[in-house]
PDB file of C-alpha atoms and ligand atoms in Angstrom:
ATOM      1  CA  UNK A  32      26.338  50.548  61.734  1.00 83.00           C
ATOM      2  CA  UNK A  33      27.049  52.207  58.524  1.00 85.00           C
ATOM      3  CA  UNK A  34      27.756  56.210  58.602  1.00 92.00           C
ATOM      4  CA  UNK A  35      26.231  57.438  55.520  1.00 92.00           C
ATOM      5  CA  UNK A  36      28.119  60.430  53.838  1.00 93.00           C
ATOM      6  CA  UNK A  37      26.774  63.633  53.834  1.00 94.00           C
ATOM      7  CA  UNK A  38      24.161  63.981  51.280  1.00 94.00           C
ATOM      8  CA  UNK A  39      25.371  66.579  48.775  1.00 94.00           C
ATOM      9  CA  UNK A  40      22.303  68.586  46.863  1.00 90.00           C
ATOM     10  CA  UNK A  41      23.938  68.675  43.367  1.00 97.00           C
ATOM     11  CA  UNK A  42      23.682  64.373  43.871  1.00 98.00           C
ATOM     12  CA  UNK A  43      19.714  65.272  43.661  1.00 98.00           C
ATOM     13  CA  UNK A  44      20.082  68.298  41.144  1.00 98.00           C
ATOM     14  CA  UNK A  45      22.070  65.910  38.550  1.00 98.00           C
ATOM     15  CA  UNK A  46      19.165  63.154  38.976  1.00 98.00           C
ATOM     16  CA  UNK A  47      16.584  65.585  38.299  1.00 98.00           C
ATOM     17  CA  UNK A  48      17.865  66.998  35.332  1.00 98.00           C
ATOM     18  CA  UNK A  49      18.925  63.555  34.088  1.00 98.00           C
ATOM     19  CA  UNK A  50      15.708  62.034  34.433  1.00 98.00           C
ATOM     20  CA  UNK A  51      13.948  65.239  32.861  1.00 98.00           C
ATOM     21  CA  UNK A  52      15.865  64.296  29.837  1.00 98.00           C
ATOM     22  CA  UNK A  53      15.070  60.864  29.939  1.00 98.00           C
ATOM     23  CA  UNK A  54      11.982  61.883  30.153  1.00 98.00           C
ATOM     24  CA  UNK A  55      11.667  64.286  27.094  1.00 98.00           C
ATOM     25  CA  UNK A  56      13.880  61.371  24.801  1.00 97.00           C
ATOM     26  CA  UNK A  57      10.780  58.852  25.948  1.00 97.00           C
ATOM     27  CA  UNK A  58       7.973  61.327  25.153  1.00 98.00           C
ATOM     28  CA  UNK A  59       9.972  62.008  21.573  1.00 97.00           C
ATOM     29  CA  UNK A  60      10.079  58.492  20.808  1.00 95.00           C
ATOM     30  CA  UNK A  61       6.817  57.534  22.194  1.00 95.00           C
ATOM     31  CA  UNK A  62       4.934  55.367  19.377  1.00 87.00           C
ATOM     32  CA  UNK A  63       8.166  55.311  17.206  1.00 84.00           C
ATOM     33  CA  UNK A  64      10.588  52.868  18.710  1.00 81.00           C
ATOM     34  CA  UNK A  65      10.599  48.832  18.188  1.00 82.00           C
ATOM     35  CA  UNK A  66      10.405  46.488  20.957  1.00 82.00           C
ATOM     36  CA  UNK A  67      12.370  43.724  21.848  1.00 81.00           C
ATOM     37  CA  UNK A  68      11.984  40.457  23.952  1.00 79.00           C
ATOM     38  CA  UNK A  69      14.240  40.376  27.018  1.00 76.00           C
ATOM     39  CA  UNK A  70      13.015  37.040  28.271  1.00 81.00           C
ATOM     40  CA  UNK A  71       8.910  35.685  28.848  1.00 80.00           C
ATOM     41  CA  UNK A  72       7.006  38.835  29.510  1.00 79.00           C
ATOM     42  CA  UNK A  73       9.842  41.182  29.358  1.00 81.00           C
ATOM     43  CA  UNK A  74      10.791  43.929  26.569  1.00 77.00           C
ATOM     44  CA  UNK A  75      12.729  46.874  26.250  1.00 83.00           C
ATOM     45  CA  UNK A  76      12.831  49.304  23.317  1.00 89.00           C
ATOM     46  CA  UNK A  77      15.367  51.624  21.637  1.00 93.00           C
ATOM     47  CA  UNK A  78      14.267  54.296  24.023  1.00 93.00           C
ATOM     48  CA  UNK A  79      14.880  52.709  27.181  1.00 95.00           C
ATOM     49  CA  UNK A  80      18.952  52.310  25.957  1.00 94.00           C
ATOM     50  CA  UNK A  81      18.569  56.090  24.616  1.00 95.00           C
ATOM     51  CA  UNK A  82      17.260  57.121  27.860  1.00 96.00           C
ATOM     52  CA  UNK A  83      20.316  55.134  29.974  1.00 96.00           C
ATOM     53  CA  UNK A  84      22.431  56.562  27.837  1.00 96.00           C
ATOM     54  CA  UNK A  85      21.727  59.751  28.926  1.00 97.00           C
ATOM     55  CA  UNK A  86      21.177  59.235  32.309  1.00 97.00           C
ATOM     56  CA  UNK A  87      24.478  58.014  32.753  1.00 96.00           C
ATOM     57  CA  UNK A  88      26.696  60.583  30.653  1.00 96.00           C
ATOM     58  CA  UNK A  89      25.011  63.866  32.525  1.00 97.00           C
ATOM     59  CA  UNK A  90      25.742  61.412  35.674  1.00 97.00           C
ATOM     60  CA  UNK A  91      29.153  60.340  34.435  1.00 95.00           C
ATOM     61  CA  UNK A  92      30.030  64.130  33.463  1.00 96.00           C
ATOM     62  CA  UNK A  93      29.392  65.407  37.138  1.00 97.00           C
ATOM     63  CA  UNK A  94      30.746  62.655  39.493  1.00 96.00           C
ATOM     64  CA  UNK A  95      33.280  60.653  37.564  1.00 94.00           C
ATOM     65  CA  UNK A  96      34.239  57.901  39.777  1.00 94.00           C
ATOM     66  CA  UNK A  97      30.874  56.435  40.683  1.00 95.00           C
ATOM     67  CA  UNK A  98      29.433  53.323  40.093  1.00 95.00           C
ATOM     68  CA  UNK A  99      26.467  52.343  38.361  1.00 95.00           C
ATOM     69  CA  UNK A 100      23.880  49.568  38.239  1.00 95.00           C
ATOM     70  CA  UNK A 101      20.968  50.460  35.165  1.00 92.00           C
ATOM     71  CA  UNK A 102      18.339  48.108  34.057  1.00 89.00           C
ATOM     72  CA  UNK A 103      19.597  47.700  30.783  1.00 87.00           C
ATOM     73  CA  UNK A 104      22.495  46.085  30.732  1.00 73.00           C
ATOM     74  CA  UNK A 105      26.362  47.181  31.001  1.00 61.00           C
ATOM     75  CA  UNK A 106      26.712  46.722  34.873  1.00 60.00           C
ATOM     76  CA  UNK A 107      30.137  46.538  35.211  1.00 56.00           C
ATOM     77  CA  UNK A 108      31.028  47.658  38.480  1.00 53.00           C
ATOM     78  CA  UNK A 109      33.375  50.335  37.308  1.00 55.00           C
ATOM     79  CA  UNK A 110      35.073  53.161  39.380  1.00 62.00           C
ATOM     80  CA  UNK A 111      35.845  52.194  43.292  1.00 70.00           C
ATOM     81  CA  UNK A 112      33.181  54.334  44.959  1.00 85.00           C
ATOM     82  CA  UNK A 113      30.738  53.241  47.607  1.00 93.00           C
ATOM     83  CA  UNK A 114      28.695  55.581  45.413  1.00 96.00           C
ATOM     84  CA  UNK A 115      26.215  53.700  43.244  1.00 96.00           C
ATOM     85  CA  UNK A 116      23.431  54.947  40.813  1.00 97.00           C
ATOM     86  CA  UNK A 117      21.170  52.776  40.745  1.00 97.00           C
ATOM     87  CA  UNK A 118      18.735  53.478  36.924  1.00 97.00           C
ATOM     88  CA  UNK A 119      15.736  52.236  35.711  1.00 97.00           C
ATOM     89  CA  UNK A 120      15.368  54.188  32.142  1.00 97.00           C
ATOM     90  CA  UNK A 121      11.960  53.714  31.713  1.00 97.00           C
ATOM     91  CA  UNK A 122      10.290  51.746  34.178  1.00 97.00           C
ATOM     92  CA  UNK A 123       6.693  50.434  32.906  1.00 96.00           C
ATOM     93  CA  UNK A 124       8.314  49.497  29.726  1.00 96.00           C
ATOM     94  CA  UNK A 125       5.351  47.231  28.992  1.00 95.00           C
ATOM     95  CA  UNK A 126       3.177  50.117  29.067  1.00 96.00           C
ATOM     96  CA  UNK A 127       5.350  52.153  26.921  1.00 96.00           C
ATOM     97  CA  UNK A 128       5.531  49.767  24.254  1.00 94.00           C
ATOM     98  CA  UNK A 129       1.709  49.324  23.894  1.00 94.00           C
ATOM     99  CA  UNK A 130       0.723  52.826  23.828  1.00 95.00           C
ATOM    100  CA  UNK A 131      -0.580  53.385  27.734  1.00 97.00           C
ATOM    101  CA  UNK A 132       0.348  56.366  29.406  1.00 98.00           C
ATOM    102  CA  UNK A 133       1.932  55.415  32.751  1.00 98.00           C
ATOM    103  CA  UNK A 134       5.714  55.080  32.374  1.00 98.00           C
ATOM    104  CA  UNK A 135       8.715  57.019  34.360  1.00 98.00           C
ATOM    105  CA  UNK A 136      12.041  57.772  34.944  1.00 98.00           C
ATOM    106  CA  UNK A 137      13.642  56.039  38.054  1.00 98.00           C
ATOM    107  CA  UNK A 138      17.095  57.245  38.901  1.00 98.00           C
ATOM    108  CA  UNK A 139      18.574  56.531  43.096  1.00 98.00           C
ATOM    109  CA  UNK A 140      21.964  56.940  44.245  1.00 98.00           C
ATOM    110  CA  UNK A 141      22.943  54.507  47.146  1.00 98.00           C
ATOM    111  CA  UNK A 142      25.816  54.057  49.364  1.00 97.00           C
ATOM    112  CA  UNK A 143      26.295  50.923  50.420  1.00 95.00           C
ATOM    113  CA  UNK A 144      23.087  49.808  48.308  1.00 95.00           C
ATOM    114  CA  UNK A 145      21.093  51.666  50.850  1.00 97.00           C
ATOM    115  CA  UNK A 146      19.949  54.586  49.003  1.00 98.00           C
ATOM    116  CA  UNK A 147      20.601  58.429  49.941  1.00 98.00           C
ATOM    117  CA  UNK A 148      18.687  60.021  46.849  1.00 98.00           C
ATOM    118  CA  UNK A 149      15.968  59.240  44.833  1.00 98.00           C
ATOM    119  CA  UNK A 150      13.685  60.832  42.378  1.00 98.00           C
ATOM    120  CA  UNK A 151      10.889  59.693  39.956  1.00 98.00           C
ATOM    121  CA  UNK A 152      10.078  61.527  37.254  1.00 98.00           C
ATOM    122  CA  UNK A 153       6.464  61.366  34.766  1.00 98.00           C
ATOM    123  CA  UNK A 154       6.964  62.965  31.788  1.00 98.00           C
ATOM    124  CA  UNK A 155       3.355  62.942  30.678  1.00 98.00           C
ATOM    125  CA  UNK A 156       2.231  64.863  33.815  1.00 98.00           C
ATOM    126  CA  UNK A 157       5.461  66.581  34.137  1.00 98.00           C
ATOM    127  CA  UNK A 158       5.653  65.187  37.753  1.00 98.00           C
ATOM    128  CA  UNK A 159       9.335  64.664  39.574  1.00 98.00           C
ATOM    129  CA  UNK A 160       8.907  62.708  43.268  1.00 99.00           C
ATOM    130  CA  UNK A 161      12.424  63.342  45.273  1.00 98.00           C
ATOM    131  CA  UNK A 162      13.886  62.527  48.418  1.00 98.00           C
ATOM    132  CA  UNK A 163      17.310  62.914  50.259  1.00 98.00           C
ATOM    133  CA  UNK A 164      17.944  60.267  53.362  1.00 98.00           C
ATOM    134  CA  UNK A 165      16.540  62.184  56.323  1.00 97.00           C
ATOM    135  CA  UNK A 166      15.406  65.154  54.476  1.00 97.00           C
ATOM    136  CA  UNK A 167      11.617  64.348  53.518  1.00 98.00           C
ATOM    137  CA  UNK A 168       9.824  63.911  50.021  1.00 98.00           C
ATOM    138  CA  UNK A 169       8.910  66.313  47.800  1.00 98.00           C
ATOM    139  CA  UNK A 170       6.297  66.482  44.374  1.00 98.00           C
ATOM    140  CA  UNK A 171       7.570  69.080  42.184  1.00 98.00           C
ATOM    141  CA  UNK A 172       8.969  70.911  44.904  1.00 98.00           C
ATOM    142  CA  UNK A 173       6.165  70.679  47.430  1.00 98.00           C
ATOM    143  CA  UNK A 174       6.432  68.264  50.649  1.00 98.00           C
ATOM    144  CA  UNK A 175       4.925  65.164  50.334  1.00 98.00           C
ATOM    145  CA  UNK A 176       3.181  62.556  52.993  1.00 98.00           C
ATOM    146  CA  UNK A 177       1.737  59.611  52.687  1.00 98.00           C
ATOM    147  CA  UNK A 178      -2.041  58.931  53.381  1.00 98.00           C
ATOM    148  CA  UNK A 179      -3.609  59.269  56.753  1.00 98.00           C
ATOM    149  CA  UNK A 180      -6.140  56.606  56.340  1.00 98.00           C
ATOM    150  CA  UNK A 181      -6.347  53.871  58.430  1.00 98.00           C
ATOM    151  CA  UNK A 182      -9.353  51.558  57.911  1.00 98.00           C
ATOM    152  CA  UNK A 183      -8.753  48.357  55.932  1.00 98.00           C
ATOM    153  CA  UNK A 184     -12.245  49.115  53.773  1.00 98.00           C
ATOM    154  CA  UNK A 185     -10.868  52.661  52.701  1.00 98.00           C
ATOM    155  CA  UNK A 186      -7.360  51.453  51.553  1.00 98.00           C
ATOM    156  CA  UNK A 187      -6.643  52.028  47.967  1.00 98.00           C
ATOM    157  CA  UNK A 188      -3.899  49.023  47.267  1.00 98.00           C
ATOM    158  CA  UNK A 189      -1.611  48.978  44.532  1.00 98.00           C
ATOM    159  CA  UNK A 190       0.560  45.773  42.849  1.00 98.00           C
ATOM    160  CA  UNK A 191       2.275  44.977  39.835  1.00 96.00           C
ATOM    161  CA  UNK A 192       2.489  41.413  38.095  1.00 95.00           C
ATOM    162  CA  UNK A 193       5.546  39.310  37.719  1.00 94.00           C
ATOM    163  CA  UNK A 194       6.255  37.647  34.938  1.00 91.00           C
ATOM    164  CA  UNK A 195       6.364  33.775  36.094  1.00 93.00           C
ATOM    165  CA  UNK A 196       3.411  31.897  36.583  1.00 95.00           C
ATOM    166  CA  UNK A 197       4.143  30.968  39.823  1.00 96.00           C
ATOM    167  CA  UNK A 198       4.651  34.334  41.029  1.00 97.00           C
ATOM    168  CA  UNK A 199       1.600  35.983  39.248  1.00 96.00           C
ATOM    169  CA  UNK A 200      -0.045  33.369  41.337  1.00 97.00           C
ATOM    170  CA  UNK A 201       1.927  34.280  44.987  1.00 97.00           C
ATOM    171  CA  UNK A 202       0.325  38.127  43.917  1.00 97.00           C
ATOM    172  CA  UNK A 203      -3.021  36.418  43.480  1.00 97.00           C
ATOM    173  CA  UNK A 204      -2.858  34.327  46.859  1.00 97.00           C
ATOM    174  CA  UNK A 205      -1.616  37.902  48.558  1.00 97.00           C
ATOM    175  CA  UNK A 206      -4.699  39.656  47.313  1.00 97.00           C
ATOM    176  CA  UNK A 207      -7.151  37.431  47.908  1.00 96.00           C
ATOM    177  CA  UNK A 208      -7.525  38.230  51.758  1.00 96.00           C
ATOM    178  CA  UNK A 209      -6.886  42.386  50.680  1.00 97.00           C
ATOM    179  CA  UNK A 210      -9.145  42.679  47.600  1.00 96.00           C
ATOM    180  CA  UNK A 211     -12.069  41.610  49.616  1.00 94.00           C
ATOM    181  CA  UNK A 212     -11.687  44.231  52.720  1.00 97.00           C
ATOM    182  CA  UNK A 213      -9.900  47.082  50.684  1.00 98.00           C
ATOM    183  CA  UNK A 214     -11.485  50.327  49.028  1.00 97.00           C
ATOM    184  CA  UNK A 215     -10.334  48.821  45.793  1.00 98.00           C
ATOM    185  CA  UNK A 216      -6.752  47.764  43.675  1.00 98.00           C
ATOM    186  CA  UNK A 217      -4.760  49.413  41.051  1.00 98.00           C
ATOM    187  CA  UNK A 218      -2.105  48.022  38.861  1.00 98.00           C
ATOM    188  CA  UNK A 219      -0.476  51.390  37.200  1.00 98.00           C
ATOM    189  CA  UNK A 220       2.721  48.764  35.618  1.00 97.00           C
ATOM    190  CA  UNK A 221       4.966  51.038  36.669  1.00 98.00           C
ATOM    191  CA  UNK A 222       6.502  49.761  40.165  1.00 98.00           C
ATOM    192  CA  UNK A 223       8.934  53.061  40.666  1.00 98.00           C
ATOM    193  CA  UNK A 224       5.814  55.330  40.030  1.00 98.00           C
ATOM    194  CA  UNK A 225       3.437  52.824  42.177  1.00 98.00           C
ATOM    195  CA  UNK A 226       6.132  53.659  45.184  1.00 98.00           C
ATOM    196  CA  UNK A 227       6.034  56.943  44.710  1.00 99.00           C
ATOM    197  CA  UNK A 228       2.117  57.015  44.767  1.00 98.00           C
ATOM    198  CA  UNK A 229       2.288  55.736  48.392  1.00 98.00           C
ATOM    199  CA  UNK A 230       4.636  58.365  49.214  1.00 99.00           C
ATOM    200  CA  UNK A 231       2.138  61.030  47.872  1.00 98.00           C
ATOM    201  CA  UNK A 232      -0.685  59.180  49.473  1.00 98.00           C
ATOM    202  CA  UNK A 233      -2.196  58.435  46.164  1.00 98.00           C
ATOM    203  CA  UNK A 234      -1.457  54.499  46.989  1.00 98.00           C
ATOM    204  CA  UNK A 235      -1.730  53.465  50.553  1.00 98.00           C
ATOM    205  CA  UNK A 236      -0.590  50.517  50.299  1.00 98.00           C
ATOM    206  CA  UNK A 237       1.880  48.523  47.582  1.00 98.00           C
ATOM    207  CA  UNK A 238       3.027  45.127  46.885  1.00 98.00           C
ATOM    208  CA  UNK A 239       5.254  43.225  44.930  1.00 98.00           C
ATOM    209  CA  UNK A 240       6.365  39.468  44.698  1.00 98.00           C
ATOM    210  CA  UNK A 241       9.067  40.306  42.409  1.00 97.00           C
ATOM    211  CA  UNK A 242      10.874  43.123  41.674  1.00 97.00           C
ATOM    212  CA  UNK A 243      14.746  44.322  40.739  1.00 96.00           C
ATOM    213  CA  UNK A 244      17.343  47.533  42.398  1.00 97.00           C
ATOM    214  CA  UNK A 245      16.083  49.854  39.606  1.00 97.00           C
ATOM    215  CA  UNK A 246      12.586  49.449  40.458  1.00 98.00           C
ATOM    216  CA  UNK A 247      12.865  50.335  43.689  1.00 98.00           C
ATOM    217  CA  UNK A 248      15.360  52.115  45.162  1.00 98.00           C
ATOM    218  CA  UNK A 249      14.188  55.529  44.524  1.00 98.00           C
ATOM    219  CA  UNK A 250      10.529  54.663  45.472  1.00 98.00           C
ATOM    220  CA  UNK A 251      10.824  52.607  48.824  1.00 98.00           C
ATOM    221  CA  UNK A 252      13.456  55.706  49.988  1.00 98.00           C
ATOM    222  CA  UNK A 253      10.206  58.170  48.718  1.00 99.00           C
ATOM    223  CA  UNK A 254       7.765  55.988  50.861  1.00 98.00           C
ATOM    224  CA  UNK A 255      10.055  56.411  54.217  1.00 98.00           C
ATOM    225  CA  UNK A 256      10.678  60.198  53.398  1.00 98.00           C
ATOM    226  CA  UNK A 257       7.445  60.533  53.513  1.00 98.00           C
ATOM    227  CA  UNK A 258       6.494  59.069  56.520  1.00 98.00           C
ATOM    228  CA  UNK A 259       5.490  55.682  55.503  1.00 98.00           C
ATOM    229  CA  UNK A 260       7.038  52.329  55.445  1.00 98.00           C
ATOM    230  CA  UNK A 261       8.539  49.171  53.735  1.00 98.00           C
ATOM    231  CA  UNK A 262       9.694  46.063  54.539  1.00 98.00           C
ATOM    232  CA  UNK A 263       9.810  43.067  52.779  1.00 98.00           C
ATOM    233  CA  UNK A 264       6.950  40.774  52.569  1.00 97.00           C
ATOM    234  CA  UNK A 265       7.121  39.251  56.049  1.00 96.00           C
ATOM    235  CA  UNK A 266       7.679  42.252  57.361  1.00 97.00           C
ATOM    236  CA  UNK A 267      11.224  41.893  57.325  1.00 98.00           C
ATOM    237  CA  UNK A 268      14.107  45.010  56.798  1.00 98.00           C
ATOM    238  CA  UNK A 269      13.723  45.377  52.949  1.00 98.00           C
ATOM    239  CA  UNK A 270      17.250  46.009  50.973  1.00 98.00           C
ATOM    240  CA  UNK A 271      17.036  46.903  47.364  1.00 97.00           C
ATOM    241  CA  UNK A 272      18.404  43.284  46.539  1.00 97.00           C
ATOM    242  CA  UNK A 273      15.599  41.681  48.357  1.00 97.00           C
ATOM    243  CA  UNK A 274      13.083  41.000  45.287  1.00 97.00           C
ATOM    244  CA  UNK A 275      10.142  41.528  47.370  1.00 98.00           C
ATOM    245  CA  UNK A 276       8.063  44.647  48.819  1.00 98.00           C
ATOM    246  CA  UNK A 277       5.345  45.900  50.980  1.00 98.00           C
ATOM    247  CA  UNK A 278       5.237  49.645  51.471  1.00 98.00           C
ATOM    248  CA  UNK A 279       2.286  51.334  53.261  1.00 98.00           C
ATOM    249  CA  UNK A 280       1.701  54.401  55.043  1.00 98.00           C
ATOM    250  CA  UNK A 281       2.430  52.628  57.993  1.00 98.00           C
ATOM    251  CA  UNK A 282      -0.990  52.161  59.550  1.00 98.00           C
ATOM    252  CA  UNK A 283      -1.554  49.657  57.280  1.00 98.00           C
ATOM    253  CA  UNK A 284       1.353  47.384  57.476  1.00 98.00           C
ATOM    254  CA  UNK A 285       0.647  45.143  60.584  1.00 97.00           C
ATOM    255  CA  UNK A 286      -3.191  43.959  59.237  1.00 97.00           C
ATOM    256  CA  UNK A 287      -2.023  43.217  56.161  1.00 97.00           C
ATOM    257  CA  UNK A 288       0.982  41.068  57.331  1.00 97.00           C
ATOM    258  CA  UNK A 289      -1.549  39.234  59.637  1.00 96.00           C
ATOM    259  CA  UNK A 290      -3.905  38.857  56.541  1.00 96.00           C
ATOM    260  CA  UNK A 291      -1.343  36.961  54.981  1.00 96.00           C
ATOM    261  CA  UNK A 292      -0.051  35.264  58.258  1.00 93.00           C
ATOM    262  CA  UNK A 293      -3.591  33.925  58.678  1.00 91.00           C
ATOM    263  CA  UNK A 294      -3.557  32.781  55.218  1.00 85.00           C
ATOM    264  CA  UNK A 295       0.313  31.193  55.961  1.00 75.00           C
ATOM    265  CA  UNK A 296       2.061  33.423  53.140  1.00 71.00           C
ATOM    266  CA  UNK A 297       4.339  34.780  55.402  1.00 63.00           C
ATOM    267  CA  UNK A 298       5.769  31.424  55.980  1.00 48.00           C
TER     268      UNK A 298
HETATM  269  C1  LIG B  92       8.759  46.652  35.393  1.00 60.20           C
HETATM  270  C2  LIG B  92       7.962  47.264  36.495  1.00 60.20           C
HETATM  271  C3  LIG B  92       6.644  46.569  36.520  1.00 60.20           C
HETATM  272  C4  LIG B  92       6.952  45.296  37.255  1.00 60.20           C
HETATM  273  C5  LIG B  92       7.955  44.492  36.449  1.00 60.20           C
HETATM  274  C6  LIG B  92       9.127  45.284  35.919  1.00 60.20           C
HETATM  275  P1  LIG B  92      10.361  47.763  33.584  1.00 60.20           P
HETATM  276  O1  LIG B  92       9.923  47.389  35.089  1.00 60.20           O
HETATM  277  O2  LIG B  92       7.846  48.528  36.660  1.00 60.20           O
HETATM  278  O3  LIG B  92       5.673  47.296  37.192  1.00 60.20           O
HETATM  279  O4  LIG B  92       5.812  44.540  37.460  1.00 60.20           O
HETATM  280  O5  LIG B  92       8.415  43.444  37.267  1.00 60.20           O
HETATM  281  O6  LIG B  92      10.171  45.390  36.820  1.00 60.20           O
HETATM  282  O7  LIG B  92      10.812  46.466  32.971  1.00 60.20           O
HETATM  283  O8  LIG B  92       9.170  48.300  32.911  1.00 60.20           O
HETATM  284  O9  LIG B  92      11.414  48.750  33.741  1.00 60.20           O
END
């Protein structure tokens, strides 16, 4: 069993402030900034390397010896802390890039990769999600839950596309038993703020086939500070290496992993 430290509240007063900046350097270059291809279906801009930038010096400047692991690149393991940051500068890059509104600031420390804070910040609405491990989830200060709903036809049921074929078509097969029975789906492109909508009870449910650290470790630690849950997508213990992700508010979680046991993608 691992014995977490204590958490210490400047580790969530640094992250806020970081990702504040990060967020006023993404809303400054917003429009302005050149994008680049990472790989099929995957770009980054001059901002999102501003933004890490950034995010790491503040973090650098108040707790020297910890590690980091940030979306865009330099990853070297660094310092010998159990202490990890684990950074996604902007996360809905795609969105960025081509001018829609829905992009964030994702920024969890972990301990063991399990993580112990976590905040997401929206510029554009000015909105900062933030949890400490056993200490709830909180929207701009205020206490957050997730939803209270309960029947499959009311659920509001977000996802995000990967960028392979083959796993846009996994989401696809996943959906088809959900979109049918739900309230409706949303795809915001922005997995860290998509998390963080479940913990608000905004989303009530979320899934991805595909996803990386960054993108989630602040928003599945929001979901279970709020009362929710994740696991992965057999409804399995989720890690933030594990790639894939179903978070809920908990009532949800058992009929939609027998949707897709029905329909054998839980195999
Ligand atoms: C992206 C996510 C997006 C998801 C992609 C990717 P980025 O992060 O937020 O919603 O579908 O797999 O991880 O590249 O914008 O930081």
């Amino acid at each position: 069993m691992i014995v977490f430290p204590e958490i210490n509240s400047t580790w969530r007063a640094v992250a806020e402030a970081a990702a504040r900046t990060a967020g006023r350097i993404a809303v400054a270059y917003r429009g302005q900034v050149e994008t680049k291809s990472k790989g099929l279906r995957n770009v980054v801009t001059e901002a999102d390397f501003l933004c890490q930038a950034e995010i790491k010096r503040q973090i650098s400047a108040a707790f020297p010896d910890h590690r980091f692991l940030a979306e865009e690149t330099d990853n070297t393991p660094g310092g010998a802390s159990e202490l990890c940051w684990v950074i996604d500068p902007i996360d809905g890059t795609t969105n960025y890039s081509y001018g829609l509104p829905v992009f964030c600031t994702s920024i969890a420390l972990t301990y063991r990769d399990v993580p112990l804070v976590g905040v997401v910040y929206d510029p554009l609405r000015d909105e900062m999600y933030a949890a400490e491990r056993g200490r709830g989830a909180t929207l701009n200060g205020r206490a957050i839950r997730v939803s209270e709903r309960t029947a499959l036809v009311d659920a509001l049921v977000g996802l995000e596309w990967a960028s392979d074929p083959p796993l846009r078509l996994e989401t696809v097969r996943r959906l088809d038993p959900l979109a049918t029975r739900c309230m409706t789906v949303r795809s915001p492109g922005a997995a860290a703020l998509s998390l963080a909508y479940v913990a608000a009870g905004a989303l009530d449910v979320y899934f991805n086939v595909k996803l990386s650290a960054w993108d989630v470790a602040a928003g599945c630690l929001l979901i279970e500070e709020a009362g929710g849950r994740v696991s992965d997508l057999r409804g399995g213990p989720w890690s933030i290496h594990g790639g894939n992700y179903l978070g809920s508010n908990g009532a949800y979680h058992a009929a939609i992993l027998d949707l897709w046991r029905a329909t054998s993608l839980t195999q």
